[in-house]
XYZ file of C-alpha atoms in Angstrom:
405
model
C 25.913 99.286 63.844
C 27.415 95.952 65.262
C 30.692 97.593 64.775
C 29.874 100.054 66.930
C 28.596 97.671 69.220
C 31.005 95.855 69.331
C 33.728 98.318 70.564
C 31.768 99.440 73.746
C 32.213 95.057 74.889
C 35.133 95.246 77.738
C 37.199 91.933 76.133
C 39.721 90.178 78.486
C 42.353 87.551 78.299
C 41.828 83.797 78.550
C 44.051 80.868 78.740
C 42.703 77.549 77.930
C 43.662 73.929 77.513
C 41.657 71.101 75.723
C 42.206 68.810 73.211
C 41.787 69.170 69.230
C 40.271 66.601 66.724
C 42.885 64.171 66.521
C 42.873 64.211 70.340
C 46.378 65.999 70.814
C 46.420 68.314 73.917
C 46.018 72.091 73.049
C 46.413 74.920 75.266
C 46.350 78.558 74.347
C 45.256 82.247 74.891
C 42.298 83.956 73.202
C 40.769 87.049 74.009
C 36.660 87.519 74.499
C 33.902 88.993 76.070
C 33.477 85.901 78.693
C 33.416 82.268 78.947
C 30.435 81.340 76.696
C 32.384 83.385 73.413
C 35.460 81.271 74.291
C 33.926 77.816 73.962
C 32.108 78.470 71.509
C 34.848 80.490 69.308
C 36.955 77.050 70.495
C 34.437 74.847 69.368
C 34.759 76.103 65.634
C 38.428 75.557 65.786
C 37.448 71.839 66.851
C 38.838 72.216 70.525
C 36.675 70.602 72.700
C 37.862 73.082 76.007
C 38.640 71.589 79.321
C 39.847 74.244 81.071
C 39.240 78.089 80.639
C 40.821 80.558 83.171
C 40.771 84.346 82.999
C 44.202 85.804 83.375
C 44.481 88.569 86.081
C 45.948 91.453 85.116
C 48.437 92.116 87.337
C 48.601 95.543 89.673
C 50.692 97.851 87.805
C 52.743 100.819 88.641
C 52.690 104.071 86.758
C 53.803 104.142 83.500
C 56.963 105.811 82.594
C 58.777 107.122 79.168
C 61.569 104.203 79.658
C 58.485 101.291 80.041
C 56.962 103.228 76.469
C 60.979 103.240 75.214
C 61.132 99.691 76.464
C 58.108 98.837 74.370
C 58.921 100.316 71.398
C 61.927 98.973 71.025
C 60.197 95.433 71.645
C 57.578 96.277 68.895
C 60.360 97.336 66.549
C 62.332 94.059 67.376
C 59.425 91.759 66.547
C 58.218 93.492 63.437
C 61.376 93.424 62.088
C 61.607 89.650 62.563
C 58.837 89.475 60.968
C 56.199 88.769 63.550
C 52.504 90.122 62.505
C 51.850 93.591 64.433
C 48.853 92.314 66.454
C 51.172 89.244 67.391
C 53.211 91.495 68.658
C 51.735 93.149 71.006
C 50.088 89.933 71.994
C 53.642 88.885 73.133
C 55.218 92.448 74.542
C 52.035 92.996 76.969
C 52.200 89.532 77.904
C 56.238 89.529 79.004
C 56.045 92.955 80.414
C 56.301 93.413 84.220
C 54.095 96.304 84.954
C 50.469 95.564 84.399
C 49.428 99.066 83.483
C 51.789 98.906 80.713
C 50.404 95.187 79.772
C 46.705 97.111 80.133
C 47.649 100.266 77.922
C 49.136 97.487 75.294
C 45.620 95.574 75.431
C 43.476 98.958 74.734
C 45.990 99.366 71.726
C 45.520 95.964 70.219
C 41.678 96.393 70.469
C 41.389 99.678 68.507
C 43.867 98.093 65.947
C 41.673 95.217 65.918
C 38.733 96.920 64.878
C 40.518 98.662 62.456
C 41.815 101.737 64.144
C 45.722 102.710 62.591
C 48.281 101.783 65.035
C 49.003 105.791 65.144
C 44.849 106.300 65.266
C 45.264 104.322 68.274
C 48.280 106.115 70.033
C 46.498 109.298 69.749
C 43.963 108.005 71.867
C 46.813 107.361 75.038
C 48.279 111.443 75.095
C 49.581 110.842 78.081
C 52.001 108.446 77.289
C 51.867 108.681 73.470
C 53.760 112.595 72.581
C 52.568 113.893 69.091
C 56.421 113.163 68.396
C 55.721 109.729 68.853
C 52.169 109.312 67.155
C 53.422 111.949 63.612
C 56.527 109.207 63.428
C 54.241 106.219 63.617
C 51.879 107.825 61.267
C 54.692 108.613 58.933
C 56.353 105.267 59.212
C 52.399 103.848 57.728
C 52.159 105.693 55.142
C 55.426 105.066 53.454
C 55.301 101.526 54.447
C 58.711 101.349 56.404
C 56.771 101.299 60.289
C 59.520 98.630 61.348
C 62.091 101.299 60.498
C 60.419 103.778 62.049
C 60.166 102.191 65.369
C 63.159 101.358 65.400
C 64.452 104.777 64.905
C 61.822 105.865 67.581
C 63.301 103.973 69.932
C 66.946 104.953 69.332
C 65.857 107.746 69.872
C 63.448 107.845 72.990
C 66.708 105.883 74.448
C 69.146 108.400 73.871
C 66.365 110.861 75.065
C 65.729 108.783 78.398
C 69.930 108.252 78.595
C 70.403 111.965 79.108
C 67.936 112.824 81.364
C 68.924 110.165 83.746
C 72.493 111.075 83.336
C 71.155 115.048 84.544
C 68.823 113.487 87.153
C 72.063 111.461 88.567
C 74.020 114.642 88.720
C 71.462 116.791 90.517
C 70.692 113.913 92.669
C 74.171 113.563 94.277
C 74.143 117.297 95.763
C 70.681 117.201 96.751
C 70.795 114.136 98.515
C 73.761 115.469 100.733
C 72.367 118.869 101.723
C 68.880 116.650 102.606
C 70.653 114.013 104.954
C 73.235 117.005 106.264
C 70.079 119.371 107.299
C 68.527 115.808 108.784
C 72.075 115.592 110.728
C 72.292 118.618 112.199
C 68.398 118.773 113.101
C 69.486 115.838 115.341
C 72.173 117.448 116.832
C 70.533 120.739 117.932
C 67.588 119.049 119.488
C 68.816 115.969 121.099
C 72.991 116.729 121.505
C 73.072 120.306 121.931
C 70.696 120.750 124.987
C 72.933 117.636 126.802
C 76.039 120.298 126.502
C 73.800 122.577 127.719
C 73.498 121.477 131.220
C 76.892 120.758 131.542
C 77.757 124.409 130.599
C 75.221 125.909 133.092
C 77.000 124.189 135.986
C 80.609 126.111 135.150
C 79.581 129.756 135.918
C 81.747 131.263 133.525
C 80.915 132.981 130.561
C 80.908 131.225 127.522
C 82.759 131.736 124.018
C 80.303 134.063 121.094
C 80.357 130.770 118.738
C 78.935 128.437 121.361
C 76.648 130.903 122.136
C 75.389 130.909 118.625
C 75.373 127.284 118.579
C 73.038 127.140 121.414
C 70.589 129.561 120.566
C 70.238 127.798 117.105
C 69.839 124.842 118.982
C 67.008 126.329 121.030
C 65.111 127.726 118.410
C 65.194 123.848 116.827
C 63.829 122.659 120.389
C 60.869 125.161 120.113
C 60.113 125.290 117.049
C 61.265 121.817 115.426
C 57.651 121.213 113.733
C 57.814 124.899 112.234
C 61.023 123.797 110.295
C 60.297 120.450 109.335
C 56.633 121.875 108.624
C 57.685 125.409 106.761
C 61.009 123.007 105.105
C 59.091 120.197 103.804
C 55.208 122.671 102.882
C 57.627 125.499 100.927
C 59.428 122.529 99.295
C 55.697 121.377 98.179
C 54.564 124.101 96.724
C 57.296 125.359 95.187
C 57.223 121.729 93.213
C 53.859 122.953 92.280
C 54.003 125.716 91.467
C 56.854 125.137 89.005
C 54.690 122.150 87.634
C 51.472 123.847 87.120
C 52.565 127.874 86.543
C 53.629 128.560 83.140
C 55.473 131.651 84.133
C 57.292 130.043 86.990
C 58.809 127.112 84.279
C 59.880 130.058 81.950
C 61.708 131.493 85.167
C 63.112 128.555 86.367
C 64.204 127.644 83.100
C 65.753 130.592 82.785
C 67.859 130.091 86.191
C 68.615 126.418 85.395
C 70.470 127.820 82.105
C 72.107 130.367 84.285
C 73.375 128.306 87.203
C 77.228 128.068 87.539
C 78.682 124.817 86.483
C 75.150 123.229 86.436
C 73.875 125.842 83.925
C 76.297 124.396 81.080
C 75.183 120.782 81.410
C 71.461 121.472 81.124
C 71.857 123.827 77.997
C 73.761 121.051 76.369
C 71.674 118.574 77.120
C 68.741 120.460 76.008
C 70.640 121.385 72.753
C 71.462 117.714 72.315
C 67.385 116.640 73.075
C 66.702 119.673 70.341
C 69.046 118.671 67.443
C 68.521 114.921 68.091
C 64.445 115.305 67.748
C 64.530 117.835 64.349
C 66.724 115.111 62.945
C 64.608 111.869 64.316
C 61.659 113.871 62.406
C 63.106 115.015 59.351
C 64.859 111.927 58.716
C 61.368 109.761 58.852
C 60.037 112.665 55.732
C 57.756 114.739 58.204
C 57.811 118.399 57.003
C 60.226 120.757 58.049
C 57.302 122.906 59.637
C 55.665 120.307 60.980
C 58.337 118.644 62.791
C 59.423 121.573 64.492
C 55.393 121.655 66.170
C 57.172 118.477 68.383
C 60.562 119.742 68.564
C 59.795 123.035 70.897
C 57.985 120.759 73.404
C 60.560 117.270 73.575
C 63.398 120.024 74.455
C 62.378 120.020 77.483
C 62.985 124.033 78.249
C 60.239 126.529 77.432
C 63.048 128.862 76.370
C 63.540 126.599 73.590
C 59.987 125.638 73.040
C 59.120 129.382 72.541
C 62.640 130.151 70.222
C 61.134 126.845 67.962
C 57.679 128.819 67.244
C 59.750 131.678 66.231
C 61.949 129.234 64.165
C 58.807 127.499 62.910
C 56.489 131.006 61.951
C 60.278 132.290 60.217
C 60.935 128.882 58.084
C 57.136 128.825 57.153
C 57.843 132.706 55.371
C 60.863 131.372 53.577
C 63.483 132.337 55.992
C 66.210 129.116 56.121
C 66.554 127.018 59.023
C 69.947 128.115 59.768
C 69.103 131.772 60.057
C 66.080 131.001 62.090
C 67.943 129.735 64.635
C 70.629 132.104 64.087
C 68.039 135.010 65.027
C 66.870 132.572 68.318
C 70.448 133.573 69.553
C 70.184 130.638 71.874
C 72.005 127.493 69.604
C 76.021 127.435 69.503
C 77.844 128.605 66.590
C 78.674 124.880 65.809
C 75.180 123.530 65.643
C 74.420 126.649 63.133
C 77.291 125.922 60.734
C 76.193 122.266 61.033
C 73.154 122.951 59.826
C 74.187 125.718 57.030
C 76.259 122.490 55.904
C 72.994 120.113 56.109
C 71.130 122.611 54.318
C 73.610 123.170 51.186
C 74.295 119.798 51.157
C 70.579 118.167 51.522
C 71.219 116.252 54.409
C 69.771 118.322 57.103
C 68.966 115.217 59.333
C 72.550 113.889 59.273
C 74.317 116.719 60.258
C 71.629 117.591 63.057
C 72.172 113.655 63.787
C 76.050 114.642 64.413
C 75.451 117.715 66.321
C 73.396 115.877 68.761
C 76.046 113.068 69.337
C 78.262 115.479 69.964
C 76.636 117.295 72.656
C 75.416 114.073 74.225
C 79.404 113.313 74.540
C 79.966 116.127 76.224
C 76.762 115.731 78.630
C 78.372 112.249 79.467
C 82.009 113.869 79.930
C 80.377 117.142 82.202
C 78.355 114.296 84.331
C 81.909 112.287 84.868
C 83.742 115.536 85.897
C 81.120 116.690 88.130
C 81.028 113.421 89.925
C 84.433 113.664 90.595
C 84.335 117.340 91.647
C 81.235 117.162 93.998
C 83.269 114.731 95.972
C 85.674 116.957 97.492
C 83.229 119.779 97.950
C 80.962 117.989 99.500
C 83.457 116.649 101.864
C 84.329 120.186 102.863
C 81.114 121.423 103.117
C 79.661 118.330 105.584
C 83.445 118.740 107.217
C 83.016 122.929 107.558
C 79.388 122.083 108.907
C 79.839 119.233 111.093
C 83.004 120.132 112.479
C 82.495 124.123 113.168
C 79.574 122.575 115.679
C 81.445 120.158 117.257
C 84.689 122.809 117.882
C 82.138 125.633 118.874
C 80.298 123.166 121.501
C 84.101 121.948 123.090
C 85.603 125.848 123.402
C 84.095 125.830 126.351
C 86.126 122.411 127.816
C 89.205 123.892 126.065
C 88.796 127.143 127.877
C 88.444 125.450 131.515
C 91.407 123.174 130.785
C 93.444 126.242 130.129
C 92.171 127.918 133.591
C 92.621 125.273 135.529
């Protein structure tokens, strides 16, 4: 019953200074229910306490994978140095920049306190804590080797986080340029446009079919400005939404991604490298063939591949090999397949998969270099075709008087 208690008390950080027995001055940290617990919890350490401040938890910002990468490879760090796991995250929440991360690390501590396993306690955070994450930690306990499997973890929720920034940079670059281009040439049919205007109403000649076109565009922008921005920014919205919340919308956008020229290619291998690089994170830390492909659909990051792993996973579970599983997904490369045909005769399943996934995380890195370098040009033509065509279609007009006159 006082256990129970006990874990419904809200417990925060103190830092005090005082001096011991011998008269030395002592400061430290110690974590309790209020001020009263800490003097007397100092007094039977022989502290007499002259000071006791409550440390504010500083305002966070939302956690992200790379602050729960960050920490793990902290906690992996420390424990292999040797540092006592409590300890530990006594010292990671207390260096870490973003309060909510230092508050998730304090709930942590506290279940593990009260005797909660460190992966009991991570299944209590889903958000931030996959079942990936929480079946490694748990697997890493029971064989005794947790600092090795942290460290593994976060190896591989780097590589993980390395990728998808490297896809995010390379979808970012286009994206950005047809945003500040459609921002560019808003600005130019409602504020330039209508100046040329009334300098082509005073000519009384007819005027050439492109500027024509430029002006009526540049009219409609005038009218209807807040429709565009409105219907531009609102579709833009929902279609975010829709893709985050619909099921069938990610399986059809997923499906598009894989299929987009040039594009297409770099997300299939990256989601081929995420795959391969997961199975062989889990297999390698002794988690069951079937049960480490239940976290393997889901860290790919494509429901194509989520839904070809519980085909996999229902297949290996009647006896069929891995290999011919995912031979019969028809979605994984010949190489990856003969990679794992090898791991699979050879009993090293993990090692092979290990290899297939830094390959394809090579080539993600060499497609992201090539596209950077080929986006440059085309982008310059495009803003050049754009910019230009306006700025020739609104002088035909001067060019056509000159020639008159």
């Amino acid at each position: 019953m006082a256990t129970a208690a006990s874990k419904g008390i809200k417990e925060f950080v103190f830092e005090w200074e005082g001096k011991d027995r011998g008269g030395k001055q002592v400061r430290g940290e110690i974590r309790a229910s209020g001020e009263n617990q800490v003097k007397v919890s100092l007094r039977r350490q022989g502290v007499l306490a002259s000071k006791i401040k409550k440390r504010r938890m500083r305002s966070g910002k939302a956690i992200k994978p790379r602050d729960i990468a960050i920490f793990t490879r902290q906690l992996a760090t420390m424990m292999k140095a040797g540092v006592p796991l409590l300890q530990s995250f006594d010292i990671v929440g207390r260096g870490n920049p973003n309060g909510s991360v230092t508050k998730l690390l304090n709930d942590v501590r506290t279940d593990v306190e009260t005797g909660t396993s460190l992966s009991g306690a991570f299944r209590k955070y889903p958000m931030y804590f996959n079942a990936l994450y929480c079946n490694l930690v748990e697997a890493g306990e029971a064989a005794g080797i947790l600092e090795s499997l942290l460290d593994r973890l976060a190896i591989y929720m780097e590589k993980t986080e390395a990728i998808k920034s490297k896809i995010k940079s390379a979808l970012m670059y286009p994206a950005s340029v047809v945003v500040v281009a459609f921002v560019v040439v808003a600005v130019i049919m409602i504020f330039v446009i209508p100046a040329f205007k009334q300098v082509f109403s005073s000519f009384g000649a007819e005027l050439p079919a492109p500027t024509l076109i430029v002006m009526a565009i540049s009219e409609f922008f005038v009218a209807y400005w807040w429709l565009i921005f409105g219907g531009v920014g609102g579709g833009i919205y929902f279609f975010l939404q829709a893709w985050k919340r619909s099921e069938k919308m990610q399986k059809v956008m997923d499906r598009l991604l894989l299929k987009m020229p040039v594009f297409g290619s770099l997300i299939e291998k990256s989601v081929i490298a995420r795959w391969t690089r997961t199975l062989s994170t889990m297999f390698a830390a002794g988690v069951p063939l079937v049960e480490a492909l239940d976290s393997v659909g889901g860290a790919s990051g494509n429901s194509l591949y989520a839904d070809a792993t519980e085909k996999i996973q229902q297949e290996v579970s009647t006896g069929t090999s891995l290999t011919a599983a995912m031979g019969n997904a028809n979605l994984f490369p010949t190489m990856v397949l003969q990679m794992c045909a090898i791991g699979e005769e050879s009993g090293s399943v993990d090692h092979m998969l290990g290899k297939a996934a830094d390959f394809y995380e090579a080539e993600v890195d060499e497609m992201v270099a090539g596209l950077s370098s080929l986006m440059e040009p085309i982008i310059i033509v495009f803003l050049g075709t754009l910019i230009g065509g306006i700025v020739v279609s609104m002088y035909l007009p001067i060019f056509k008087l000159g020639a008159v006159v």
